XYZ file of C-alpha atoms in Angstrom:
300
model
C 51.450 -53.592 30.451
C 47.940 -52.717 29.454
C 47.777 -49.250 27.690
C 44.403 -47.635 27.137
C 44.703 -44.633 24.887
C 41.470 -45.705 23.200
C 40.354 -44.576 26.432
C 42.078 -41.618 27.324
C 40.840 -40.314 23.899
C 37.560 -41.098 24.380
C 35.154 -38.143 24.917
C 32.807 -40.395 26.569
C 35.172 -41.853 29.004
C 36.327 -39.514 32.051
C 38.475 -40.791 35.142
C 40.160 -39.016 38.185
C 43.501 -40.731 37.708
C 43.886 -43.395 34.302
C 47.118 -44.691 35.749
C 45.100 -45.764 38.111
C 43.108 -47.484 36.322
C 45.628 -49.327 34.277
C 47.625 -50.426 37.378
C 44.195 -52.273 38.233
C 43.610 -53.917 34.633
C 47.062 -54.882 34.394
C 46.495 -56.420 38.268
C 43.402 -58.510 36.823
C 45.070 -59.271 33.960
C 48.060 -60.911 35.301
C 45.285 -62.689 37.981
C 43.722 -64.171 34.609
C 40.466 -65.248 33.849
C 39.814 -67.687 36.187
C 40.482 -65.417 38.814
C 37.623 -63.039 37.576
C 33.794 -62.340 37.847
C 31.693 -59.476 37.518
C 29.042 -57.797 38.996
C 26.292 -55.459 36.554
C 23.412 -53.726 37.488
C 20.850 -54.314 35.019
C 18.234 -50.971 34.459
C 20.305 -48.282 32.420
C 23.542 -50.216 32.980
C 23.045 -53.253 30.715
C 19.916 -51.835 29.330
C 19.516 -48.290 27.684
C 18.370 -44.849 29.228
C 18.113 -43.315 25.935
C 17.118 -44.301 22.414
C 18.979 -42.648 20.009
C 15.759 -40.284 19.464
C 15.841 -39.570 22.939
C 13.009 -41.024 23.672
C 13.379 -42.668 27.777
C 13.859 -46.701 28.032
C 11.283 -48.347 30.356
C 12.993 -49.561 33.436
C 12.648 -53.290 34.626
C 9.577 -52.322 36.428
C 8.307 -50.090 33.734
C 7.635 -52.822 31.346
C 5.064 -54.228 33.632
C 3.759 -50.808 34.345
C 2.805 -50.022 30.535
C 1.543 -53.281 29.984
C -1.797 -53.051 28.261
C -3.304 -55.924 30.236
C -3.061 -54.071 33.691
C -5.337 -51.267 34.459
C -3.928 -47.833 33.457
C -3.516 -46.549 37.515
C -0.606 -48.630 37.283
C 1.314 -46.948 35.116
C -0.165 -43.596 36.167
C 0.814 -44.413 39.761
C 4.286 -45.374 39.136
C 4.815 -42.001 37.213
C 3.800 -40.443 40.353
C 6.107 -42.170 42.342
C 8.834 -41.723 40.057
C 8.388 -38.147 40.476
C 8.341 -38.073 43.950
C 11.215 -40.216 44.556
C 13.438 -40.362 41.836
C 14.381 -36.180 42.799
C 15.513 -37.758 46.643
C 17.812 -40.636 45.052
C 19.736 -38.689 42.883
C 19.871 -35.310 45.730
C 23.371 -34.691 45.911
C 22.412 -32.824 49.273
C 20.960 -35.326 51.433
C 22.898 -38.020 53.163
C 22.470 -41.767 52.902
C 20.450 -41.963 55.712
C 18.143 -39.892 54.600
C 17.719 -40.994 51.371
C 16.839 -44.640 52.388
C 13.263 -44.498 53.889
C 11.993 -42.645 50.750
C 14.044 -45.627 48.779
C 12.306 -48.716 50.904
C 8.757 -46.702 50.597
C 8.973 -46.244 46.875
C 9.687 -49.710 46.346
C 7.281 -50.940 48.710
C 4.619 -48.943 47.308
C 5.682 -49.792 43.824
C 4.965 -53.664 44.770
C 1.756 -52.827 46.330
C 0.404 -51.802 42.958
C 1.374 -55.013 41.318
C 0.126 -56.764 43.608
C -3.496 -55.306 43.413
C -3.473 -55.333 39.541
C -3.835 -59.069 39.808
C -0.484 -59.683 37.201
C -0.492 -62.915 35.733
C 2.685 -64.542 35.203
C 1.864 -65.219 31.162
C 1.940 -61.173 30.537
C 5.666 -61.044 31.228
C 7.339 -62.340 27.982
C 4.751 -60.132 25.783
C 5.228 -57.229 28.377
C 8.541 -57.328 27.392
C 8.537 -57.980 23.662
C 6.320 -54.853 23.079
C 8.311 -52.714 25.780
C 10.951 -50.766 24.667
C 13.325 -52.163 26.741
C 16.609 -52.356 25.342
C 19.899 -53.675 26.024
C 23.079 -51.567 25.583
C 24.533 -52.022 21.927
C 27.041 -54.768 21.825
C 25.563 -55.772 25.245
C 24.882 -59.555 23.922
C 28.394 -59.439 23.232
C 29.688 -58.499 26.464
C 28.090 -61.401 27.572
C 28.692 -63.838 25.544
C 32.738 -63.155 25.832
C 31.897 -64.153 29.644
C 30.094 -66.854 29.002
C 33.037 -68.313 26.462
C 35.906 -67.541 28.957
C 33.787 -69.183 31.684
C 33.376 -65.891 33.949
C 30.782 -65.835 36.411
C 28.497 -62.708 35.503
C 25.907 -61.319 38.610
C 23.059 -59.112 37.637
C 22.534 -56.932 40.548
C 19.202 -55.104 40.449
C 16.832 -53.639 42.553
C 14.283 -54.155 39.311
C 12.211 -57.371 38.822
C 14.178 -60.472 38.370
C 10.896 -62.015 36.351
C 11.646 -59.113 33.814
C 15.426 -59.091 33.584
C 15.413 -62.654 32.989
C 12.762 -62.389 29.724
C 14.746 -59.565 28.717
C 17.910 -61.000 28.503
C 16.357 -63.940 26.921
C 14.675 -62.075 24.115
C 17.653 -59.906 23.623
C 20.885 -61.870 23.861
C 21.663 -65.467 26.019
C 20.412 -66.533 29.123
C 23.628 -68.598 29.683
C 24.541 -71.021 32.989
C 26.980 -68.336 33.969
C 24.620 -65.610 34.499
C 23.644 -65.414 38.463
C 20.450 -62.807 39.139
C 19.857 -61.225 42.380
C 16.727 -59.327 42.211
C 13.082 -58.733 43.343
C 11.013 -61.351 41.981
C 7.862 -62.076 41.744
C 5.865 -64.691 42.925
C 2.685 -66.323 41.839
C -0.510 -68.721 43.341
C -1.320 -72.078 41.492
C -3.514 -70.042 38.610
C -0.206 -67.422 38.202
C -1.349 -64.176 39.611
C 1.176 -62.404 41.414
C 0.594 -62.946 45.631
C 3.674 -61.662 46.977
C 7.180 -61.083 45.776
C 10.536 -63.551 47.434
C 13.079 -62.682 50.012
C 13.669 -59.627 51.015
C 13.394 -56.139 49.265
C 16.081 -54.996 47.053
C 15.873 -50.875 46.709
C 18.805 -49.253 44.491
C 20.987 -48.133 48.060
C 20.919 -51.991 49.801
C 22.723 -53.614 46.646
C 24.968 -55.204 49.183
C 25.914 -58.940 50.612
C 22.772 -58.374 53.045
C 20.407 -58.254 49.661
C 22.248 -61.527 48.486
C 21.060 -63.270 51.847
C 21.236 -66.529 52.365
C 23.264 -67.549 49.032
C 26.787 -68.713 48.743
C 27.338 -67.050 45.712
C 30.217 -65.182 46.985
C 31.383 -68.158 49.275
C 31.421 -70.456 46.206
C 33.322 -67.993 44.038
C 36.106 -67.032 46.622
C 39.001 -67.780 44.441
C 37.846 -64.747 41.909
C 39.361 -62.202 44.074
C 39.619 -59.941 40.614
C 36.049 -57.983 40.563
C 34.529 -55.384 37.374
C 31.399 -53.713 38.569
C 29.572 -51.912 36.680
C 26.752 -49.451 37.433
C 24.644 -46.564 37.157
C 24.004 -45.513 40.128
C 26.297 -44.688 43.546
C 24.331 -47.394 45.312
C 25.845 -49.733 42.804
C 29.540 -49.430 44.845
C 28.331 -51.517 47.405
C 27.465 -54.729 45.174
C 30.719 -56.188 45.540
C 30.692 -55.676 49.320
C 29.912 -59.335 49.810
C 32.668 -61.154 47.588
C 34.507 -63.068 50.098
C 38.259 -61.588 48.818
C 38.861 -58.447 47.164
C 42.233 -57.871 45.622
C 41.367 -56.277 42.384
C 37.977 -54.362 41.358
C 37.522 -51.864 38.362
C 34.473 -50.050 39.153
C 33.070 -48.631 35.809
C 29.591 -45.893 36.462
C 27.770 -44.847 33.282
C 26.450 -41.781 33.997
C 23.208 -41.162 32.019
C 22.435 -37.612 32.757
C 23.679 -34.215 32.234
C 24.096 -33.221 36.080
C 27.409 -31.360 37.433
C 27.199 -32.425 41.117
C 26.439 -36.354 39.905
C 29.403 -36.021 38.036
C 31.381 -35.029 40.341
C 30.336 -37.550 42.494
C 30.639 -40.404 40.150
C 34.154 -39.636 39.478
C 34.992 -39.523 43.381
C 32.869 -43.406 43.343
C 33.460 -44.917 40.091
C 37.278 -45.334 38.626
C 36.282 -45.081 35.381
C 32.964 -42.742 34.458
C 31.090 -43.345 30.809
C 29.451 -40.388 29.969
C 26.249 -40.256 27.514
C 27.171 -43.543 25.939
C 24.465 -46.086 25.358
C 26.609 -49.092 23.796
C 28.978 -51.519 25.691
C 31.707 -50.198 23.797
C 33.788 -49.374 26.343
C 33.405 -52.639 28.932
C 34.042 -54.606 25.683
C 37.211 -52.735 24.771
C 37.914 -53.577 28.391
C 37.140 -56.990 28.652
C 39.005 -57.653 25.245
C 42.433 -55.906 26.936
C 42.431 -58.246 29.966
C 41.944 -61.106 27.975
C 44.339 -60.288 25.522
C 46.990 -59.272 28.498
C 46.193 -62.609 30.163
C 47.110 -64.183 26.600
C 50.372 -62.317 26.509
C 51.448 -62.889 29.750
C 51.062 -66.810 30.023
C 52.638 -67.238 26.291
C 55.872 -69.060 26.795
C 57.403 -67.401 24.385
């Protein structure tokens, strides 16, 4: 039986219940890796919030936004949007419902301003390189323990896929298992931007309706054992379209000081990482199931 004192002595790490929680990792373990996959949101879940300075990681969108080939009202604009918006998403006061027209028009309008800044495809990768974007410590790890046990990995994110993907390229391993839902970009024959693919991803419709017509979740129906991982209560819902569900650990970092979202993350998320930027804790995690699995299939 997995034990997690690690975790229950972790200052970082907060849970309603952590026999809960072990029930559930035991549960996946025994299921085994083949029986697993898991679903991450990408800005301030795999990548930072914070530098250790304090200074604020760019988002997914962000990176394009502070690029020094676009004109400056695009990064001026998308602080003002920020400001306007970001207060509504996290408003432990309003309901759902209200908080999803403000979601769908920041994003829209967010797109609109990339679209008439004429973005050419080739700014991306040096976008990125001279952003300071930055994956979770020990985030390349984390990944690459999927992509040796074979796990299927899905990066959720209402951010731009076109971003994400350079990101994780420059940062750790693109690998085949890696599956990315996102908003991405699209470009004309001389790669400017005319128009972004599918439909709209905002941070509360990470849900099977955003993975449209894929059979991502069709094709993986055997991994009925699910870890989530998120950073925002929008993220619950990413899972919503795996075909079976017998087993999910849903993991929230929570990446600012605010009572009432703490409160709330506890109620969502099973287990809560407070003001941690590493992987630490997933990888601590990951390495108990696998170890359990180990265990439990040795003959002896």
């Amino acid at each position: 039986m997995i034990t997690f004192e690690e975790l229950r002595n972790n200052q970082n790490v907060l849970s309603k219940d952590f026999t809960v929680v072990e029930k559930i990792l035991h549960n996946i373990a025994n299921g085994g890796r083949n029986r697993l996959q898991v679903i991450v949101d990408f800005d301030r879940t795999m990548s930072k919030a914070y530098l250790e300075d304090g200074t604020v990681c760019s988002g997914s969108h962000d990176v394009l936004a502070k690029c020094s080939d676009l004109p400056d009202y695009v990064g001026n604009s998308f602080t003002v949007l920020f400001n306007r918006y970001y207060p509504v998403e996290i408003d432990p006061h309003k309901t759902l419902e209200e908080k999803l027209p403000a979601m769908v028009e920041w994003w829209t309008e967010a797109h609109a301003i990339l679209l008439k800044s004429k973005l050419g495809r080739n700014v991306i990768r040096q976008s990125v390189a001279q952003s300071n974007i930055t994956l979770r410590d020990k985030c390349d790890e984390f990944l690459l323990k999927l992509d040796q046990c074979s796990v299927p990995c899905l990066i959720f994110s209402a951010g731009l896929g076109d971003v994400i993907e350079e990101v994780v390229r420059q940062q750790a391993h693109l690998s085949e298992n890696i599956h990315i839902v996102s908003n991405y970009m699209d470009f004309d024959n001389q790669g400017i931007i005319c128009g972004f693919k599918g439909e709209l991803i905002h941070v509360f419709n990470k849900n099977e309706t955003a993975v449209g017509k894929s059979d991502y979740f069709e094709t993986l129906s055997h991994r009925d054992n699910v870890i989530l991982l998120g950073d925002s209560l929008g993220d619950i819902a990413m899972a919503d379209g795996a075909a079976v569900l017998q087993n999910i650990l849903k993991i929230g970092f929570l990446n600012d000081q605010n009572s009432h979202r703490k409160e709330a993350f506890l109620e969502a998320f099973d287990i809560v990482i407070d003001n941690d930027q590493s992987m630490d804790v997933p990888n601590l995690i990951l390495d108990k199931i696998l170890c359990e699995e180990l265990n439990t299939n040795d003959p002896k």
